[in-house]
Each structure stands twice: as C-alpha cells, then as structure tokens.
Amino acid sequence: MDKLKTLSYYVLHLLIFLLPFEERLVPPFLVLFALTNLLGTNWSLRKKLFKKRALYISAFSAIYLIYALGLIHTSNMEDGLFDMEVKLSLFLVPWVLLTTDVVNKYTVYSFLHSFIVGIIVASTIDLIIAFYGFELTGDFGIFYYQYLSFYLHPTYFAMYINLAIASVFVLIFHHREEPKWWQFVLLFFLSLMVFQLSSRTGIITLFLLYLYGLIYLIINRINLRKSLYFTLGVIVLVTSLAYLTSQYTEMQREVNADDQESSFGVRLSMWKSSKTLVFDHFFFGVGTGDVNDELQKQFASDGIKRAVRDNLNLHNQFLQTQVAVGVFGSLSLVVMLVLPLWPSIRRGRFFYPLFFVVLGINFLTESVLKTQAGVVFYAVMNSVIFFTYEIATNQKKAEP
C-alpha cells in the first residue's frame, strides 16, 4: 500500500508537469493517479480527511452534480453526456485529492515546482518550434498568438503561465527561503511569453499580479532592496516589450475587421444576446446538452454571423453556466470559487486569492469549464492550491 501511495505521489507530479502539453496525455495520467491513490491510501485516513474537509469537497464537486441534473430536461443527450465526460474531473479530483495526504502543507511546494517546470519546458518547446518556423518563412508573426502556442489555445496557455508567475511570487514573498536571482529571470521570461501570446485577458491578469507584488513589497516594507529593484526592472522591461509587440499584434488581429467581427466585439454581442435565454430559463437553464443548440439559435436570430459560423460558446463561464443549468449552477460556481478565499486570507496565505484572480478574470472572457484544458487545470490546481493556507513555513517539506 505504501508503494502505491508513493507511486501516486510521483504520478501526480508527472500529471501536473504535463498540464501545459498535449491534452491527450493528461487523462491517462489522471486515471492512473486516481487508481494508485485510491488503492494506496488507507481508508480510515481517507474517511478522517473527508470529515475534516467535507465542506470544501462538496463545494468543489457540487457543480458537476448540478450539470448531471441538467440532463433530466436535455433533448440533445449526446452533447450532454459528452459535456459530463469533459467535466468529470470536477467531481473526481476533489474527492480523491482532498481525502489523501499525498498533497499536504509540506509537499505542496514541490508540486508547484513541477507545474512551473512544466510551463518552462512547454514554453521553451514552443519557442524552438517558432524559431524553426521563422527560419523557414522569415515571418515574425510566428512568434505571436496561436502560432506560438503549439499545445494549447493561447488564452489558455497564458492562463497557465500566469498561474506559474503567481507561483513564483509565492516562492519569493511567502516562502521561508530568501529569493533567488533565477526567480526574477523566470518572471521576465514567463511575462514575455504572456505578451507574445497576445491574449488581452492574459495581459490584464499579468498586470494585476505585478500590482500585487508591488503592493506587497510596499505594505510589508520588506528589506529586500535587490528584490524591489529586480521586480521594478522586470516591469520596465516587460512594459517596453509590450509596447513594441502590441503594434504588430493589433495589426495582425484586427486587420480588415469591423467592431462586430473583432474578437471583443463578438463577445459583447454574444453576451447581450444571451440575456433572452438567461431570463427565459432562469431557474433551471436550457439543459446540459442543449446549451450549444439554444445559443446558436439565439445568435442566428440576433444576426451574430461569426458566432454562428464558428459555432462559438459564450466565452464567459458565468453566463455559460447560467444558460446551461440556471441559477443553482451559477450559485454553485460562485461558491466553489469564493469559499476557499476566507481561510486563505485569514491565515495570511495569499496564493489562493492569486489563483482566484487568474481564474476569475479568465472566467469573464472564456467558458473555461467547457474544455478539458480548462476543467483539468481548475480541478487539479484548485485542489493542490487548497493546501497552501496550511503551509507551515517554519518546517521543512517532507515527502511521503
């Protein structure tokens, strides 16, 4: 049993490392982790941990049950069952991860390191591919947006990178060890990647993360002059790069596009269009499997051509959930995001609030829980980051 538990520990490290890579690699390792952990963890311990964390486990997984209930009044059962398959991690991961001691207040930093390393490796591979493409074509556009993100949609990859940046801030400000010079170099590299991905949501999130870093330095009056210089230096360099790259990026993304056809213009039109469905199906939604069909009908009725042509979702997780499963789903979504904030803030552990910022901003512009890249990212990292408010900074990390 101990060997299986140890195996599940390393499988989880590998799973977290693989998150920013090819999506098809993730499910097998997620299943392997669940099996090894279920078989390797003592059930008396699992029962004890469940009693301790029942509120959080229920809050994190309740939305999946509400989507399951949404199948009752669904006409398109094929889409509904597929959506339940995509969202399965929302239910499975909290029940497994929060009822085991594989992740705990001592090991959580090691999992954050695995995530950061995965982001670094994925970013490096993307840059190598981009350089190779540039050698063949001579086109600088290869270093921007979807051409730079080989594995994931650029907005999702930017979300992943921003969480890695938040992790580095946690290591700098909230870890008992002194900051290392490579952490500031890493901040610059990851920040540059966010700008090159040209995701507006990603850049806004990045700005807020740096704002947090500066405010933390000022309020706490940390005697880390070098840290402040490095942080300010990173901001100056990144801001300069942002100005230079934004001109080219905007030209590429908005050329020959009017307001209705631009990315942001279409989002606004879709959000306005969804109001009819929100009010007509306020309590129970249109059904888990019918949400896409009903949205496309509404978009067609309102003349949003690009949304119909590209079969777009609402690009807003709050509205997407409301339309699909109604107000009870929306309340569940808000609770699972907000509930962990209080214990984190009360204990002075600010990583969960940073995770909330990264996730919340992306929820405003993307239907994150509509895709595997979003669902697994939230389910796994949310459950891991849950432990950061329990971190004992005066003790060394230990492995199982």
CSV table of C-alpha atoms in Angstrom, one decimal:
chain,number,residue,atom,x,y,z
A,1,MET,CA,0.0,0.0,0.0
A,2,ASP,CA,2.8,2.4,0.9
A,3,LYS,CA,4.4,1.7,-2.5
A,4,LEU,CA,1.2,2.5,-4.3
A,5,LYS,CA,0.9,5.7,-2.3
A,6,THR,CA,4.4,6.7,-3.2
A,7,LEU,CA,3.7,5.9,-6.8
A,8,SER,CA,0.6,8.1,-6.8
A,9,TYR,CA,2.8,10.9,-5.4
A,10,TYR,CA,5.1,10.8,-8.4
A,11,VAL,CA,2.3,10.2,-10.9
A,12,LEU,CA,0.7,13.4,-9.6
A,13,HIS,CA,4.0,15.3,-10.1
A,14,LEU,CA,4.0,14.0,-13.7
A,15,LEU,CA,0.4,14.9,-14.2
A,16,ILE,CA,0.9,18.5,-13.0
A,17,PHE,CA,4.0,18.7,-15.2
A,18,LEU,CA,2.1,17.6,-18.3
A,19,LEU,CA,-0.8,20.0,-17.9
A,20,PRO,CA,0.5,22.6,-20.4
A,21,PHE,CA,1.3,19.9,-23.0
A,22,GLU,CA,-0.8,17.8,-25.4
A,23,GLU,CA,-4.3,17.4,-23.9
A,24,ARG,CA,-4.5,13.7,-24.8
A,25,LEU,CA,-1.5,13.0,-22.5
A,26,VAL,CA,-3.4,14.2,-19.4
A,27,PRO,CA,-6.4,11.8,-19.0
A,28,PRO,CA,-4.4,8.6,-18.8
A,29,PHE,CA,-2.2,10.0,-16.0
A,30,LEU,CA,-5.2,11.4,-14.2
A,31,VAL,CA,-6.8,7.9,-14.2
A,32,LEU,CA,-3.5,6.3,-13.1
A,33,PHE,CA,-3.2,8.8,-10.2
A,34,ALA,CA,-6.8,8.1,-9.1
A,35,LEU,CA,-6.3,4.3,-9.2
A,36,THR,CA,-2.9,4.3,-7.4
A,37,ASN,CA,-4.1,6.8,-4.8
A,38,LEU,CA,-7.4,5.0,-4.1
A,39,LEU,CA,-5.6,1.7,-3.7
A,40,GLY,CA,-2.7,3.2,-1.8
A,41,THR,CA,-4.3,5.4,0.8
A,42,ASN,CA,-5.6,3.9,4.0
A,43,TRP,CA,-9.4,4.2,4.0
A,44,SER,CA,-9.6,5.2,7.7
A,45,LEU,CA,-7.3,8.1,6.9
A,46,ARG,CA,-9.5,9.0,3.8
A,47,LYS,CA,-12.6,8.9,6.0
A,48,LYS,CA,-10.9,11.2,8.6
A,49,LEU,CA,-9.8,13.7,6.0
A,50,PHE,CA,-13.2,13.7,4.3
A,51,LYS,CA,-14.9,14.6,7.6
A,52,LYS,CA,-12.3,17.4,8.1
A,53,ARG,CA,-12.8,18.8,4.5
A,54,ALA,CA,-16.3,17.7,3.7
A,55,LEU,CA,-17.5,21.3,3.2
A,56,TYR,CA,-14.8,22.1,0.6
A,57,ILE,CA,-15.1,18.7,-1.2
A,58,SER,CA,-18.9,19.2,-1.5
A,59,ALA,CA,-18.4,22.8,-2.7
A,60,PHE,CA,-15.8,21.9,-5.3
A,61,SER,CA,-17.8,19.0,-6.7
A,62,ALA,CA,-21.4,20.2,-6.4
A,63,ILE,CA,-21.4,21.9,-9.8
A,64,TYR,CA,-20.9,18.5,-11.5
A,65,LEU,CA,-24.0,17.1,-9.8
A,66,ILE,CA,-26.0,20.1,-10.9
A,67,TYR,CA,-24.8,19.6,-14.5
A,68,ALA,CA,-25.9,15.9,-14.1
A,69,LEU,CA,-29.3,17.0,-13.0
A,70,GLY,CA,-29.4,19.3,-16.1
A,71,LEU,CA,-29.5,16.1,-18.2
A,72,ILE,CA,-33.1,15.5,-17.0
A,73,HIS,CA,-34.5,18.2,-19.2
A,74,THR,CA,-32.0,17.8,-22.0
A,75,SER,CA,-33.0,16.9,-25.6
A,76,ASN,CA,-29.5,16.6,-27.1
A,77,MET,CA,-28.4,13.8,-24.8
A,78,GLU,CA,-25.3,13.1,-26.9
A,79,ASP,CA,-23.9,16.6,-26.3
A,80,GLY,CA,-25.0,16.3,-22.7
A,81,LEU,CA,-23.1,13.1,-22.0
A,82,PHE,CA,-20.0,14.4,-23.8
A,83,ASP,CA,-20.1,17.5,-21.6
A,84,MET,CA,-20.4,15.4,-18.5
A,85,GLU,CA,-17.4,13.4,-19.6
A,86,VAL,CA,-15.3,16.5,-20.1
A,87,LYS,CA,-16.4,17.8,-16.7
A,88,LEU,CA,-15.8,14.5,-14.8
A,89,SER,CA,-12.6,15.9,-13.2
A,90,LEU,CA,-14.6,18.5,-11.4
A,91,PHE,CA,-16.1,15.6,-9.4
A,92,LEU,CA,-13.4,13.1,-9.3
A,93,VAL,CA,-10.3,15.2,-8.4
A,94,PRO,CA,-11.6,16.8,-5.2
A,95,TRP,CA,-12.9,13.5,-3.8
A,96,VAL,CA,-9.5,11.9,-4.4
A,97,LEU,CA,-7.0,14.7,-3.8
A,98,LEU,CA,-8.7,16.1,-0.7
A,99,THR,CA,-9.1,12.8,1.0
A,100,THR,CA,-5.4,11.8,0.8
A,101,ASP,CA,-2.3,13.1,2.4
A,102,VAL,CA,-0.1,12.8,-0.7
A,103,VAL,CA,-0.6,16.5,-1.1
A,104,ASN,CA,-0.1,18.3,2.2
A,105,LYS,CA,1.3,21.5,3.7
A,106,TYR,CA,4.8,20.1,3.4
A,107,THR,CA,4.7,18.7,-0.1
A,108,VAL,CA,2.6,21.4,-1.8
A,109,TYR,CA,5.7,23.5,-2.8
A,110,SER,CA,7.2,20.5,-4.7
A,111,PHE,CA,4.0,20.3,-6.8
A,112,LEU,CA,4.2,24.0,-7.6
A,113,HIS,CA,7.7,23.4,-8.7
A,114,SER,CA,6.6,20.6,-11.0
A,115,PHE,CA,4.0,23.0,-12.5
A,116,ILE,CA,6.5,25.8,-13.0
A,117,VAL,CA,9.0,23.4,-14.7
A,118,GLY,CA,6.3,22.1,-17.0
A,119,ILE,CA,5.4,25.6,-18.1
A,120,ILE,CA,9.1,26.4,-18.7
A,121,VAL,CA,9.6,23.3,-20.8
A,122,ALA,CA,6.4,23.8,-22.8
A,123,SER,CA,7.3,27.5,-23.4
A,124,THR,CA,10.8,26.5,-24.5
A,125,ILE,CA,9.5,23.9,-26.9
A,126,ASP,CA,7.0,26.5,-28.3
A,127,LEU,CA,9.9,29.0,-28.9
A,128,ILE,CA,12.1,26.3,-30.6
A,129,ILE,CA,9.2,25.5,-32.9
A,130,ALA,CA,8.6,29.2,-33.6
A,131,PHE,CA,12.3,29.8,-34.3
A,132,TYR,CA,12.3,26.8,-36.7
A,133,GLY,CA,9.2,28.2,-38.5
A,134,PHE,CA,10.9,31.6,-38.7
A,135,GLU,CA,13.9,30.1,-40.3
A,136,LEU,CA,11.7,28.6,-43.0
A,137,THR,CA,9.4,31.5,-43.6
A,138,GLY,CA,11.1,34.7,-42.3
A,139,ASP,CA,7.7,35.7,-40.8
A,140,PHE,CA,7.9,37.3,-37.4
A,141,GLY,CA,4.2,36.6,-36.9
A,142,ILE,CA,5.2,33.1,-35.9
A,143,PHE,CA,6.3,34.5,-32.6
A,144,TYR,CA,2.8,35.7,-31.7
A,145,TYR,CA,-0.6,34.4,-30.7
A,146,GLN,CA,-1.7,30.9,-31.8
A,147,TYR,CA,1.5,30.4,-33.8
A,148,LEU,CA,3.5,30.5,-30.6
A,149,SER,CA,1.2,28.1,-28.6
A,150,PHE,CA,1.7,24.7,-30.1
A,151,TYR,CA,-0.2,22.7,-27.5
A,152,LEU,CA,-3.0,24.9,-26.2
A,153,HIS,CA,-5.1,27.8,-27.3
A,154,PRO,CA,-3.0,30.9,-26.5
A,155,THR,CA,-5.6,32.3,-24.0
A,156,TYR,CA,-5.5,29.1,-22.0
A,157,PHE,CA,-1.7,28.8,-22.2
A,158,ALA,CA,-1.5,32.4,-21.0
A,159,MET,CA,-3.7,31.5,-18.0
A,160,TYR,CA,-1.4,28.6,-17.2
A,161,ILE,CA,1.7,30.8,-17.4
A,162,ASN,CA,0.1,33.5,-15.2
A,163,LEU,CA,-0.5,30.8,-12.5
A,164,ALA,CA,3.1,29.9,-12.8
A,165,ILE,CA,4.0,33.6,-12.4
A,166,ALA,CA,1.8,33.7,-9.3
A,167,SER,CA,3.6,30.6,-8.0
A,168,VAL,CA,6.9,32.4,-8.4
A,169,PHE,CA,5.6,35.4,-6.5
A,170,VAL,CA,4.5,33.0,-3.7
A,171,LEU,CA,8.0,31.5,-3.6
A,172,ILE,CA,9.5,35.0,-3.5
A,173,PHE,CA,7.3,36.6,-0.9
A,174,HIS,CA,5.8,33.8,1.2
A,175,HIS,CA,8.4,31.1,1.4
A,176,ARG,CA,10.9,31.0,4.3
A,177,GLU,CA,13.9,30.9,2.0
A,178,GLU,CA,15.5,34.0,0.5
A,179,PRO,CA,14.6,34.9,-3.1
A,180,LYS,CA,16.9,33.6,-5.8
A,181,TRP,CA,18.1,35.6,-8.8
A,182,TRP,CA,16.8,32.9,-11.2
A,183,GLN,CA,13.3,33.5,-9.9
A,184,PHE,CA,13.4,37.1,-11.2
A,185,VAL,CA,14.8,35.9,-14.5
A,186,LEU,CA,12.0,33.4,-14.7
A,187,LEU,CA,9.4,36.2,-14.0
A,188,PHE,CA,10.8,38.1,-17.0
A,189,PHE,CA,10.8,35.0,-19.3
A,190,LEU,CA,7.2,34.0,-18.4
A,191,SER,CA,6.0,37.6,-18.6
A,192,LEU,CA,7.5,37.9,-22.1
A,193,MET,CA,5.7,34.7,-23.1
A,194,VAL,CA,2.3,36.1,-21.9
A,195,PHE,CA,2.8,39.2,-24.1
A,196,GLN,CA,3.9,37.2,-27.1
A,197,LEU,CA,0.8,35.1,-26.8
A,198,SER,CA,-1.1,38.3,-27.3
A,199,SER,CA,-4.0,37.4,-25.1
A,200,ARG,CA,-5.7,40.5,-23.7
A,201,THR,CA,-7.1,38.6,-20.8
A,202,GLY,CA,-3.6,37.2,-20.1
A,203,ILE,CA,-2.0,40.6,-20.2
A,204,ILE,CA,-4.6,42.1,-17.8
A,205,THR,CA,-4.1,39.2,-15.4
A,206,LEU,CA,-0.3,39.7,-15.6
A,207,PHE,CA,-0.7,43.4,-14.8
A,208,LEU,CA,-2.8,42.6,-11.7
A,209,LEU,CA,-0.2,40.0,-10.5
A,210,TYR,CA,2.6,42.6,-10.7
A,211,LEU,CA,0.4,45.1,-9.0
A,212,TYR,CA,0.0,42.6,-6.1
A,213,GLY,CA,3.8,42.1,-6.0
A,214,LEU,CA,4.5,45.9,-5.7
A,215,ILE,CA,1.7,46.4,-3.1
A,216,TYR,CA,3.0,43.5,-1.0
A,217,LEU,CA,6.6,44.9,-1.1
A,218,ILE,CA,5.4,48.4,-0.1
A,219,ILE,CA,2.9,47.4,2.6
A,220,ASN,CA,5.2,44.9,4.3
A,221,ARG,CA,8.2,47.1,4.0
A,222,ILE,CA,10.3,44.0,3.2
A,223,ASN,CA,14.0,44.8,3.5
A,224,LEU,CA,14.8,43.3,0.1
A,225,ARG,CA,16.2,46.1,-1.9
A,226,LYS,CA,17.5,43.8,-4.6
A,227,SER,CA,14.1,42.1,-4.9
A,228,LEU,CA,12.4,45.5,-5.4
A,229,TYR,CA,15.0,46.5,-8.0
A,230,PHE,CA,14.6,43.2,-9.8
A,231,THR,CA,10.8,43.5,-9.7
A,232,LEU,CA,10.8,47.0,-11.0
A,233,GLY,CA,13.3,46.1,-13.6
A,234,VAL,CA,11.1,43.3,-14.8
A,235,ILE,CA,8.1,45.6,-15.1
A,236,VAL,CA,10.0,48.2,-17.1
A,237,LEU,CA,11.4,45.6,-19.5
A,238,VAL,CA,8.1,43.9,-19.9
A,239,THR,CA,6.2,47.2,-20.4
A,240,SER,CA,8.7,48.2,-23.1
A,241,LEU,CA,8.3,44.9,-24.9
A,242,ALA,CA,4.6,45.1,-24.6
A,243,TYR,CA,4.6,48.5,-26.4
A,244,LEU,CA,6.8,47.2,-29.2
A,245,THR,CA,4.9,44.0,-29.8
A,246,SER,CA,1.4,45.3,-29.3
A,247,GLN,CA,1.6,47.4,-32.5
A,248,TYR,CA,2.3,44.4,-34.7
A,249,THR,CA,-0.2,42.2,-32.8
A,250,GLU,CA,-3.1,44.5,-33.1
A,251,MET,CA,-2.4,44.9,-36.8
A,252,GLN,CA,-2.5,41.2,-37.3
A,253,ARG,CA,-5.6,40.5,-35.2
A,254,GLU,CA,-7.8,43.4,-36.3
A,255,VAL,CA,-6.9,44.0,-39.9
A,256,ASN,CA,-10.0,44.1,-42.1
A,257,ALA,CA,-12.2,43.5,-39.1
A,258,ASP,CA,-15.0,45.9,-38.0
A,259,ASP,CA,-16.3,46.0,-34.4
A,260,GLN,CA,-18.8,43.2,-35.0
A,261,GLU,CA,-16.2,40.8,-36.4
A,262,SER,CA,-13.5,41.6,-33.9
A,263,SER,CA,-12.9,39.2,-31.1
A,264,PHE,CA,-14.1,41.5,-28.4
A,265,GLY,CA,-17.0,42.8,-30.5
A,266,VAL,CA,-18.3,39.3,-31.0
A,267,ARG,CA,-18.1,38.6,-27.3
A,268,LEU,CA,-20.1,41.7,-26.4
A,269,SER,CA,-22.7,40.8,-28.9
A,270,MET,CA,-23.0,37.2,-27.7
A,271,TRP,CA,-23.2,38.3,-24.0
A,272,LYS,CA,-26.1,40.7,-24.9
A,273,SER,CA,-27.8,38.0,-27.0
A,274,SER,CA,-27.7,35.5,-24.1
A,275,LYS,CA,-29.9,37.7,-21.9
A,276,THR,CA,-33.0,36.3,-23.5
A,277,LEU,CA,-32.0,32.7,-22.6
A,278,VAL,CA,-30.9,33.8,-19.1
A,279,PHE,CA,-34.3,35.3,-18.3
A,280,ASP,CA,-36.4,32.7,-20.1
A,281,HIS,CA,-34.7,29.8,-18.3
A,282,PHE,CA,-33.6,31.5,-15.1
A,283,PHE,CA,-34.0,28.7,-12.6
A,284,PHE,CA,-33.0,25.5,-14.4
A,285,GLY,CA,-31.4,26.6,-17.6
A,286,VAL,CA,-31.9,25.1,-21.1
A,287,GLY,CA,-30.3,21.8,-20.1
A,288,THR,CA,-26.7,20.5,-20.0
A,289,GLY,CA,-26.8,19.1,-23.6
A,290,ASP,CA,-29.0,21.8,-25.2
A,291,VAL,CA,-26.9,24.9,-24.3
A,292,ASN,CA,-25.0,25.0,-27.6
A,293,ASP,CA,-28.0,24.4,-29.7
A,294,GLU,CA,-30.0,27.1,-28.0
A,295,LEU,CA,-27.2,29.6,-28.1
A,296,GLN,CA,-26.7,29.0,-31.9
A,297,LYS,CA,-30.4,29.6,-32.4
A,298,GLN,CA,-30.3,32.8,-30.4
A,299,PHE,CA,-27.1,34.0,-32.2
A,300,ALA,CA,-28.7,33.4,-35.6
A,301,SER,CA,-31.8,35.2,-34.5
A,302,ASP,CA,-29.7,38.2,-33.4
A,303,GLY,CA,-27.6,38.1,-36.6
A,304,ILE,CA,-24.2,37.4,-34.9
A,305,LYS,CA,-22.8,35.8,-38.0
A,306,ARG,CA,-19.3,34.9,-36.8
A,307,ALA,CA,-20.7,33.2,-33.7
A,308,VAL,CA,-22.9,31.0,-35.9
A,309,ARG,CA,-20.2,30.4,-38.5
A,310,ASP,CA,-17.6,29.3,-35.9
A,311,ASN,CA,-20.1,27.6,-33.5
A,312,LEU,CA,-18.8,29.7,-30.6
A,313,ASN,CA,-19.7,29.3,-27.0
A,314,LEU,CA,-20.5,32.3,-24.8
A,315,HIS,CA,-16.8,33.0,-23.8
A,316,ASN,CA,-18.0,33.7,-20.3
A,317,GLN,CA,-18.1,30.9,-17.8
A,318,PHE,CA,-20.7,32.6,-15.6
A,319,LEU,CA,-23.1,33.2,-18.4
A,320,GLN,CA,-22.4,29.8,-19.9
A,321,THR,CA,-23.3,28.1,-16.6
A,322,GLN,CA,-26.4,30.2,-16.1
A,323,VAL,CA,-27.7,29.5,-19.6
A,324,ALA,CA,-27.0,25.7,-19.2
A,325,VAL,CA,-28.2,24.9,-15.7
A,326,GLY,CA,-29.7,28.0,-14.3
A,327,VAL,CA,-29.3,30.0,-11.1
A,328,PHE,CA,-28.5,27.0,-9.0
A,329,GLY,CA,-25.5,26.2,-11.2
A,330,SER,CA,-24.4,29.8,-11.0
A,331,LEU,CA,-24.6,29.9,-7.2
A,332,SER,CA,-22.6,26.6,-7.1
A,333,LEU,CA,-20.0,28.2,-9.4
A,334,VAL,CA,-19.6,31.3,-7.2
A,335,VAL,CA,-19.4,29.2,-4.0
A,336,MET,CA,-16.7,26.9,-5.3
A,337,LEU,CA,-14.6,30.0,-6.2
A,338,VAL,CA,-15.2,32.1,-3.2
A,339,LEU,CA,-15.5,29.6,-0.3
A,340,PRO,CA,-11.7,28.9,0.0
A,341,LEU,CA,-10.8,32.6,0.0
A,342,TRP,CA,-11.6,33.3,3.6
A,343,PRO,CA,-9.4,30.6,5.3
A,344,SER,CA,-6.6,31.5,3.0
A,345,ILE,CA,-6.7,35.2,3.7
A,346,ARG,CA,-7.3,34.7,7.4
A,347,ARG,CA,-4.1,32.6,7.6
A,348,GLY,CA,-2.2,35.1,5.5
A,349,ARG,CA,-1.8,32.7,2.6
A,350,PHE,CA,-2.4,34.7,-0.5
A,351,PHE,CA,-1.8,32.1,-3.2
A,352,TYR,CA,-5.4,31.1,-3.3
A,353,PRO,CA,-6.5,34.7,-3.8
A,354,LEU,CA,-4.0,35.0,-6.6
A,355,PHE,CA,-5.4,31.8,-8.1
A,356,PHE,CA,-8.8,33.3,-7.8
A,357,VAL,CA,-7.7,36.4,-9.7
A,358,VAL,CA,-6.2,34.3,-12.5
A,359,LEU,CA,-9.2,32.0,-12.8
A,360,GLY,CA,-11.9,34.7,-12.2
A,361,ILE,CA,-10.6,37.0,-15.0
A,362,ASN,CA,-10.4,34.1,-17.4
A,363,PHE,CA,-14.0,33.1,-16.4
A,364,LEU,CA,-15.1,36.5,-17.5
A,365,THR,CA,-13.8,36.1,-21.1
A,366,GLU,CA,-13.7,32.3,-21.6
A,367,SER,CA,-16.0,29.3,-21.0
A,368,VAL,CA,-13.1,27.7,-19.1
A,369,LEU,CA,-15.1,24.7,-17.9
A,370,LYS,CA,-16.3,23.9,-21.4
A,371,THR,CA,-12.9,22.4,-22.4
A,372,GLN,CA,-10.7,19.7,-21.0
A,373,ALA,CA,-7.8,22.2,-20.8
A,374,GLY,CA,-9.8,24.4,-18.5
A,375,VAL,CA,-11.6,21.7,-16.5
A,376,VAL,CA,-8.5,19.7,-15.6
A,377,PHE,CA,-6.4,22.8,-14.9
A,378,TYR,CA,-9.0,24.1,-12.5
A,379,ALA,CA,-9.8,20.7,-10.8
A,380,VAL,CA,-6.2,19.7,-10.2
A,381,MET,CA,-4.6,23.1,-9.4
A,382,ASN,CA,-7.5,24.2,-7.2
A,383,SER,CA,-7.2,21.0,-5.1
A,384,VAL,CA,-3.4,21.4,-4.8
A,385,ILE,CA,-3.5,25.1,-4.0
A,386,PHE,CA,-6.1,24.4,-1.4
A,387,PHE,CA,-3.3,23.2,0.9
A,388,THR,CA,-1.3,26.5,0.7
A,389,TYR,CA,-3.2,28.1,3.5
A,390,GLU,CA,-2.0,25.2,5.8
A,391,ILE,CA,1.7,25.7,4.9
A,392,ALA,CA,3.9,25.7,8.0
A,393,THR,CA,6.7,28.0,6.9
A,394,ASN,CA,8.9,27.1,9.9
A,395,GLN,CA,9.1,23.5,9.0
A,396,LYS,CA,10.9,21.7,6.1
A,397,LYS,CA,9.0,20.0,3.4
A,398,ALA,CA,8.7,16.2,3.6
A,399,GLU,CA,7.8,13.6,1.0
A,400,PRO,CA,5.6,10.6,1.7
